[in-house]
Amino acid sequence: MKKYLATNVYDASNARLEYIFKNFERIYISFSGGKDSSVLLNLALDYMKKTGEKRKLGLLFVDLEGQYNLTIDYIKKTISQHRNMLDVYWVCLPLTLRNAVSVFQPFWTCWDLEHRDKWIREYPKDVPNLITQENNPFPFFVEKMEFEEFVPAFGEWYSNGKKTACLVGIRSDESLNRYRTIKSLYKETLNGKNWTTRISEHFYNTYPIYDWTVKDIWVGNAKLGWEYNRLYDMFYKAGVPLSSQRICQPYGDDQRKGLNLFRIIEPDTWAKVVNRVSGANFGNIYCGKRILGYRNVKLPKGHTWKSYCKLLLATLPTEMASHYRKKFRKFMLHWYRRGSPIDNDSIKDIPAYAYLSKRLTSHNEHIVRYTKIPDCLDNGFESRRLAPSWRRMCICILKNDFLCTGLSFSQTKRQQERMKELLEKYRNL
């Protein structure tokens, strides 16, 4: 349940920044050039000017190569305007990134020297503290490590044993996962403040604008005259809803829905993207279509969802099909053995082949178990992930959801290592 504060989000964020600057020795921002991290950066810079803060604010920008030139130009301009207040780390290292538009290359590596002839662009010029493989200062860095591994490792390195805060521009109303990041009852916080998350002994993530809405973001830019990435103007003219505008590398599971805009907004960059990232043009043509699991996937005539799932598995490359089968087995075993928590309001809607366990969760929620995997459920249980179904597994394949996040999985380190092995094995196919 939401608890509203007796203040506006602008004042609340400034109060959080005051707490951060008083309680941490080192502070940096994880900056992407997007609307949320831009607002957070402007808030922090305004606070530093108002209070006469002498420390420099660290700024980490992980350049993912396959990004809009408009974004790169905006970040260059922002850094140039506030250079005397910022300690910049512009990172162009070979990191492994998710590619949701290809079953043959589910991951790709930016700034990979082995494929320099195909790079979308060269290293940026005239930027402070550009970090590449040639001058890498990070002892923790391993070539082709994941983006999600690099970011917390950088924070630990940057802390250098001192109490350090990373300013992260996420908002809880943007997605359920981000809401959980803020609201989690299992994370460690600083002095009970739910907008902080302890990552290690000295290092915390902080979320000063977690309670802002997308409307607050744009009202803030307008009222306070803050600069922002003009790529959003292009999105707005293209009819993209404010809540759906994303500027990060566009080949991820969520971002690929806007992949067709890359071709329209920056056609010269797009031509290089197609040559660089496997499946990019396929994603451009079919993003948002049923073929990629969007817009109410319909069952082919003569099939059940179970038979359709088996048909889809038979069409995949052998290694990929094996990967999905292992995931699906774990998914089904989880529901058979452990079940899942269910809220009291949903108990009356469980189907006849499900039953309530006598055991309760630690939060006194009921646990529901299924005696068989249903073909599909139209009572809202699937969309809320309260039940298994063969339809959920079909959509997982159709959306090229390699990590099976739609089945509540997350990527393991071993899976990433396995994918690297497969890519090497079939590199010359």
PDB file of N, CA, C and O in Angstrom, residues 358-403:
ATOM      1  N   LYS A 358      -1.439 -26.666   3.081  1.00  0.00           N
ATOM      2  CA  LYS A 358      -1.674 -26.335   4.488  1.00  0.00           C
ATOM      3  C   LYS A 358      -0.599 -25.390   5.011  1.00  0.00           C
ATOM      4  O   LYS A 358      -0.801 -24.687   5.991  1.00  0.00           O
ATOM      5  N   ARG A 359       0.550 -25.419   4.342  1.00  0.00           N
ATOM      6  CA  ARG A 359       1.665 -24.569   4.780  1.00  0.00           C
ATOM      7  C   ARG A 359       1.451 -23.139   4.306  1.00  0.00           C
ATOM      8  O   ARG A 359       0.991 -22.894   3.200  1.00  0.00           O
ATOM      9  N   LEU A 360       1.810 -22.147   5.113  1.00  0.00           N
ATOM     10  CA  LEU A 360       1.751 -20.742   4.752  1.00  0.00           C
ATOM     11  C   LEU A 360       3.169 -20.198   4.578  1.00  0.00           C
ATOM     12  O   LEU A 360       4.136 -20.759   5.097  1.00  0.00           O
ATOM     13  N   THR A 361       3.286 -19.104   3.850  1.00  0.00           N
ATOM     14  CA  THR A 361       4.581 -18.446   3.702  1.00  0.00           C
ATOM     15  C   THR A 361       4.921 -17.692   4.979  1.00  0.00           C
ATOM     16  O   THR A 361       4.100 -17.581   5.898  1.00  0.00           O
ATOM     17  N   SER A 362       6.128 -17.137   5.020  1.00  0.00           N
ATOM     18  CA  SER A 362       6.542 -16.373   6.204  1.00  0.00           C
ATOM     19  C   SER A 362       5.712 -15.112   6.391  1.00  0.00           C
ATOM     20  O   SER A 362       5.695 -14.524   7.470  1.00  0.00           O
ATOM     21  N   HIS A 363       5.013 -14.695   5.306  1.00  0.00           N
ATOM     22  CA  HIS A 363       4.135 -13.520   5.388  1.00  0.00           C
ATOM     23  C   HIS A 363       2.667 -13.940   5.526  1.00  0.00           C
ATOM     24  O   HIS A 363       1.767 -13.145   5.237  1.00  0.00           O
ATOM     25  N   ASN A 364       2.459 -15.203   5.926  1.00  0.00           N
ATOM     26  CA  ASN A 364       1.105 -15.737   6.152  1.00  0.00           C
ATOM     27  C   ASN A 364       0.235 -15.729   4.893  1.00  0.00           C
ATOM     28  O   ASN A 364      -0.977 -15.564   4.964  1.00  0.00           O
ATOM     29  N   GLU A 365       0.879 -15.885   3.736  1.00  0.00           N
ATOM     30  CA  GLU A 365       0.134 -16.027   2.491  1.00  0.00           C
ATOM     31  C   GLU A 365      -0.096 -17.514   2.222  1.00  0.00           C
ATOM     32  O   GLU A 365       0.723 -18.359   2.578  1.00  0.00           O
ATOM     33  N   HIS A 366      -1.202 -17.823   1.546  1.00  0.00           N
ATOM     34  CA  HIS A 366      -1.478 -19.202   1.155  1.00  0.00           C
ATOM     35  C   HIS A 366      -0.583 -19.604  -0.013  1.00  0.00           C
ATOM     36  O   HIS A 366      -0.140 -18.764  -0.802  1.00  0.00           O
ATOM     37  N   ILE A 367      -0.326 -20.910  -0.122  1.00  0.00           N
ATOM     38  CA  ILE A 367       0.455 -21.453  -1.235  1.00  0.00           C
ATOM     39  C   ILE A 367      -0.455 -22.345  -2.069  1.00  0.00           C
ATOM     40  O   ILE A 367      -1.126 -23.231  -1.526  1.00  0.00           O
ATOM     41  N   VAL A 368      -0.483 -22.106  -3.378  1.00  0.00           N
ATOM     42  CA  VAL A 368      -1.310 -22.906  -4.271  1.00  0.00           C
ATOM     43  C   VAL A 368      -0.410 -23.840  -5.078  1.00  0.00           C
ATOM     44  O   VAL A 368       0.672 -23.460  -5.514  1.00  0.00           O
ATOM     45  N   ARG A 369      -0.866 -25.091  -5.229  1.00  0.00           N
ATOM     46  CA  ARG A 369      -0.135 -26.076  -6.032  1.00  0.00           C
ATOM     47  C   ARG A 369      -1.070 -26.624  -7.104  1.00  0.00           C
ATOM     48  O   ARG A 369      -2.281 -26.727  -6.897  1.00  0.00           O
ATOM     49  N   TYR A 370      -0.483 -27.002  -8.248  1.00  0.00           N
ATOM     50  CA  TYR A 370      -1.258 -27.518  -9.379  1.00  0.00           C
ATOM     51  C   TYR A 370      -0.963 -29.004  -9.578  1.00  0.00           C
ATOM     52  O   TYR A 370       0.198 -29.422  -9.525  1.00  0.00           O
ATOM     53  N   THR A 371      -2.008 -29.766  -9.842  1.00  0.00           N
ATOM     54  CA  THR A 371      -1.832 -31.205 -10.081  1.00  0.00           C
ATOM     55  C   THR A 371      -1.472 -31.496 -11.525  1.00  0.00           C
ATOM     56  O   THR A 371      -1.045 -32.591 -11.844  1.00  0.00           O
ATOM     57  N   LYS A 372      -1.650 -30.521 -12.405  1.00  0.00           N
ATOM     58  CA  LYS A 372      -1.218 -30.645 -13.795  1.00  0.00           C
ATOM     59  C   LYS A 372      -0.974 -29.242 -14.347  1.00  0.00           C
ATOM     60  O   LYS A 372      -1.442 -28.257 -13.771  1.00  0.00           O
ATOM     61  N   ILE A 373      -0.226 -29.170 -15.433  1.00  0.00           N
ATOM     62  CA  ILE A 373       0.020 -27.884 -16.072  1.00  0.00           C
ATOM     63  C   ILE A 373      -1.145 -27.589 -17.012  1.00  0.00           C
ATOM     64  O   ILE A 373      -1.356 -28.313 -17.991  1.00  0.00           O
ATOM     65  N   PRO A 374      -1.942 -26.568 -16.761  1.00  0.00           N
ATOM     66  CA  PRO A 374      -3.076 -26.264 -17.636  1.00  0.00           C
ATOM     67  C   PRO A 374      -2.614 -25.752 -18.993  1.00  0.00           C
ATOM     68  O   PRO A 374      -1.504 -25.219 -19.125  1.00  0.00           O
ATOM     69  N   ASP A 375      -3.477 -25.923 -19.990  1.00  0.00           N
ATOM     70  CA  ASP A 375      -3.150 -25.433 -21.324  1.00  0.00           C
ATOM     71  C   ASP A 375      -3.065 -23.913 -21.313  1.00  0.00           C
ATOM     72  O   ASP A 375      -2.126 -23.321 -21.829  1.00  0.00           O
ATOM     73  N   CYS A 376      -4.083 -23.275 -20.746  1.00  0.00           N
ATOM     74  CA  CYS A 376      -4.089 -21.830 -20.587  1.00  0.00           C
ATOM     75  C   CYS A 376      -5.104 -21.474 -19.514  1.00  0.00           C
ATOM     76  O   CYS A 376      -5.989 -22.266 -19.192  1.00  0.00           O
ATOM     77  N   LEU A 377      -4.975 -20.300 -18.957  1.00  0.00           N
ATOM     78  CA  LEU A 377      -5.904 -19.802 -17.944  1.00  0.00           C
ATOM     79  C   LEU A 377      -6.306 -18.376 -18.311  1.00  0.00           C
ATOM     80  O   LEU A 377      -5.432 -17.541 -18.565  1.00  0.00           O
ATOM     81  N   ASP A 378      -7.583 -18.103 -18.350  1.00  0.00           N
ATOM     82  CA  ASP A 378      -8.065 -16.781 -18.737  1.00  0.00           C
ATOM     83  C   ASP A 378      -8.673 -16.008 -17.572  1.00  0.00           C
ATOM     84  O   ASP A 378      -9.488 -15.113 -17.757  1.00  0.00           O
ATOM     85  N   ASN A 379      -8.284 -16.364 -16.355  1.00  0.00           N
ATOM     86  CA  ASN A 379      -8.830 -15.674 -15.182  1.00  0.00           C
ATOM     87  C   ASN A 379      -7.869 -14.627 -14.629  1.00  0.00           C
ATOM     88  O   ASN A 379      -8.030 -14.160 -13.507  1.00  0.00           O
ATOM     89  N   GLY A 380      -6.865 -14.263 -15.414  1.00  0.00           N
ATOM     90  CA  GLY A 380      -5.897 -13.257 -14.972  1.00  0.00           C
ATOM     91  C   GLY A 380      -4.710 -13.830 -14.231  1.00  0.00           C
ATOM     92  O   GLY A 380      -3.752 -13.116 -13.928  1.00  0.00           O
ATOM     93  N   PHE A 381      -4.732 -15.138 -13.938  1.00  0.00           N
ATOM     94  CA  PHE A 381      -3.633 -15.751 -13.189  1.00  0.00           C
ATOM     95  C   PHE A 381      -2.325 -15.737 -13.992  1.00  0.00           C
ATOM     96  O   PHE A 381      -1.257 -15.554 -13.433  1.00  0.00           O
ATOM     97  N   GLU A 382      -2.431 -15.966 -15.310  1.00  0.00           N
ATOM     98  CA  GLU A 382      -1.214 -15.992 -16.132  1.00  0.00           C
ATOM     99  C   GLU A 382      -0.534 -14.630 -16.139  1.00  0.00           C
ATOM    100  O   GLU A 382       0.677 -14.530 -15.938  1.00  0.00           O
ATOM    101  N   SER A 383      -1.292 -13.580 -16.402  1.00  0.00           N
ATOM    102  CA  SER A 383      -0.700 -12.246 -16.504  1.00  0.00           C
ATOM    103  C   SER A 383      -0.076 -11.800 -15.183  1.00  0.00           C
ATOM    104  O   SER A 383       0.885 -11.043 -15.170  1.00  0.00           O
ATOM    105  N   ARG A 384      -0.615 -12.291 -14.071  1.00  0.00           N
ATOM    106  CA  ARG A 384      -0.060 -11.947 -12.755  1.00  0.00           C
ATOM    107  C   ARG A 384       0.963 -12.971 -12.274  1.00  0.00           C
ATOM    108  O   ARG A 384       1.434 -12.901 -11.133  1.00  0.00           O
ATOM    109  N   ARG A 385       1.259 -13.941 -13.128  1.00  0.00           N
ATOM    110  CA  ARG A 385       2.254 -14.979 -12.828  1.00  0.00           C
ATOM    111  C   ARG A 385       1.885 -15.777 -11.577  1.00  0.00           C
ATOM    112  O   ARG A 385       2.754 -16.168 -10.792  1.00  0.00           O
ATOM    113  N   LEU A 386       0.591 -16.000 -11.405  1.00  0.00           N
ATOM    114  CA  LEU A 386       0.126 -16.784 -10.265  1.00  0.00           C
ATOM    115  C   LEU A 386      -0.111 -18.237 -10.625  1.00  0.00           C
ATOM    116  O   LEU A 386      -0.546 -19.015  -9.780  1.00  0.00           O
ATOM    117  N   ALA A 387       0.144 -18.600 -11.881  1.00  0.00           N
ATOM    118  CA  ALA A 387      -0.141 -19.973 -12.313  1.00  0.00           C
ATOM    119  C   ALA A 387       0.750 -20.349 -13.480  1.00  0.00           C
ATOM    120  O   ALA A 387       1.173 -19.500 -14.260  1.00  0.00           O
ATOM    121  N   PRO A 388       1.030 -21.663 -13.634  1.00  0.00           N
ATOM    122  CA  PRO A 388       1.768 -22.136 -14.815  1.00  0.00           C
ATOM    123  C   PRO A 388       0.796 -22.378 -15.962  1.00  0.00           C
ATOM    124  O   PRO A 388      -0.403 -22.537 -15.749  1.00  0.00           O
ATOM    125  N   SER A 389       1.298 -22.412 -17.181  1.00  0.00           N
ATOM    126  CA  SER A 389       0.467 -22.818 -18.322  1.00  0.00           C
ATOM    127  C   SER A 389       1.378 -23.077 -19.512  1.00  0.00           C
ATOM    128  O   SER A 389       2.483 -22.539 -19.607  1.00  0.00           O
ATOM    129  N   TRP A 390       0.892 -23.893 -20.429  1.00  0.00           N
ATOM    130  CA  TRP A 390       1.637 -24.146 -21.660  1.00  0.00           C
ATOM    131  C   TRP A 390       1.673 -22.888 -22.525  1.00  0.00           C
ATOM    132  O   TRP A 390       2.615 -22.684 -23.278  1.00  0.00           O
ATOM    133  N   ARG A 391       0.642 -22.055 -22.426  1.00  0.00           N
ATOM    134  CA  ARG A 391       0.658 -20.810 -23.205  1.00  0.00           C
ATOM    135  C   ARG A 391       1.813 -19.910 -22.778  1.00  0.00           C
ATOM    136  O   ARG A 391       2.476 -19.299 -23.627  1.00  0.00           O
ATOM    137  N   ARG A 392       2.087 -19.834 -21.480  1.00  0.00           N
ATOM    138  CA  ARG A 392       3.215 -19.019 -21.012  1.00  0.00           C
ATOM    139  C   ARG A 392       4.529 -19.514 -21.608  1.00  0.00           C
ATOM    140  O   ARG A 392       5.408 -18.720 -21.973  1.00  0.00           O
ATOM    141  N   MET A 393       4.673 -20.826 -21.730  1.00  0.00           N
ATOM    142  CA  MET A 393       5.901 -21.382 -22.297  1.00  0.00           C
ATOM    143  C   MET A 393       5.989 -21.094 -23.792  1.00  0.00           C
ATOM    144  O   MET A 393       7.077 -20.803 -24.314  1.00  0.00           O
ATOM    145  N   CYS A 394       4.864 -21.163 -24.503  1.00  0.00           N
ATOM    146  CA  CYS A 394       4.853 -20.829 -25.933  1.00  0.00           C
ATOM    147  C   CYS A 394       5.289 -19.382 -26.161  1.00  0.00           C
ATOM    148  O   CYS A 394       6.122 -19.095 -27.027  1.00  0.00           O
ATOM    149  N   ILE A 395       4.710 -18.476 -25.388  1.00  0.00           N
ATOM    150  CA  ILE A 395       5.028 -17.051 -25.546  1.00  0.00           C
ATOM    151  C   ILE A 395       6.494 -16.795 -25.249  1.00  0.00           C
ATOM    152  O   ILE A 395       7.141 -15.953 -25.865  1.00  0.00           O
ATOM    153  N   CYS A 396       7.045 -17.550 -24.314  1.00  0.00           N
ATOM    154  CA  CYS A 396       8.464 -17.422 -23.977  1.00  0.00           C
ATOM    155  C   CYS A 396       9.333 -17.692 -25.211  1.00  0.00           C
ATOM    156  O   CYS A 396      10.289 -16.972 -25.486  1.00  0.00           O
ATOM    157  N   ILE A 397       8.981 -18.730 -25.980  1.00  0.00           N
ATOM    158  CA  ILE A 397       9.731 -19.062 -27.193  1.00  0.00           C
ATOM    159  C   ILE A 397       9.499 -18.010 -28.267  1.00  0.00           C
ATOM    160  O   ILE A 397      10.442 -17.532 -28.920  1.00  0.00           O
ATOM    161  N   LEU A 398       8.241 -17.622 -28.468  1.00  0.00           N
ATOM    162  CA  LEU A 398       7.902 -16.666 -29.522  1.00  0.00           C
ATOM    163  C   LEU A 398       8.556 -15.306 -29.296  1.00  0.00           C
ATOM    164  O   LEU A 398       8.940 -14.622 -30.252  1.00  0.00           O
ATOM    165  N   LYS A 399       8.710 -14.915 -28.050  1.00  0.00           N
ATOM    166  CA  LYS A 399       9.330 -13.629 -27.738  1.00  0.00           C
ATOM    167  C   LYS A 399      10.852 -13.724 -27.679  1.00  0.00           C
ATOM    168  O   LYS A 399      11.521 -12.742 -27.359  1.00  0.00           O
ATOM    169  N   ASN A 400      11.382 -14.914 -27.980  1.00  0.00           N
ATOM    170  CA  ASN A 400      12.828 -15.130 -27.898  1.00  0.00           C
ATOM    171  C   ASN A 400      13.336 -14.733 -26.518  1.00  0.00           C
ATOM    172  O   ASN A 400      14.376 -14.098 -26.365  1.00  0.00           O
ATOM    173  N   ASP A 401      12.572 -15.106 -25.515  1.00  0.00           N
ATOM    174  CA  ASP A 401      12.912 -14.804 -24.126  1.00  0.00           C
ATOM    175  C   ASP A 401      13.901 -15.861 -23.628  1.00  0.00           C
ATOM    176  O   ASP A 401      13.553 -16.768 -22.874  1.00  0.00           O
ATOM    177  N   PHE A 402      15.142 -15.728 -24.051  1.00  0.00           N
ATOM    178  CA  PHE A 402      16.158 -16.731 -23.762  1.00  0.00           C
ATOM    179  C   PHE A 402      16.342 -16.948 -22.261  1.00  0.00           C
ATOM    180  O   PHE A 402      16.575 -18.063 -21.800  1.00  0.00           O
ATOM    181  N   LEU A 403      16.252 -15.888 -21.490  1.00  0.00           N
ATOM    182  CA  LEU A 403      16.429 -15.998 -20.040  1.00  0.00           C
ATOM    183  C   LEU A 403      15.180 -16.514 -19.349  1.00  0.00           C
ATOM    184  O   LEU A 403      15.204 -16.815 -18.158  1.00  0.00           O
TER     185      LEU A 403
END
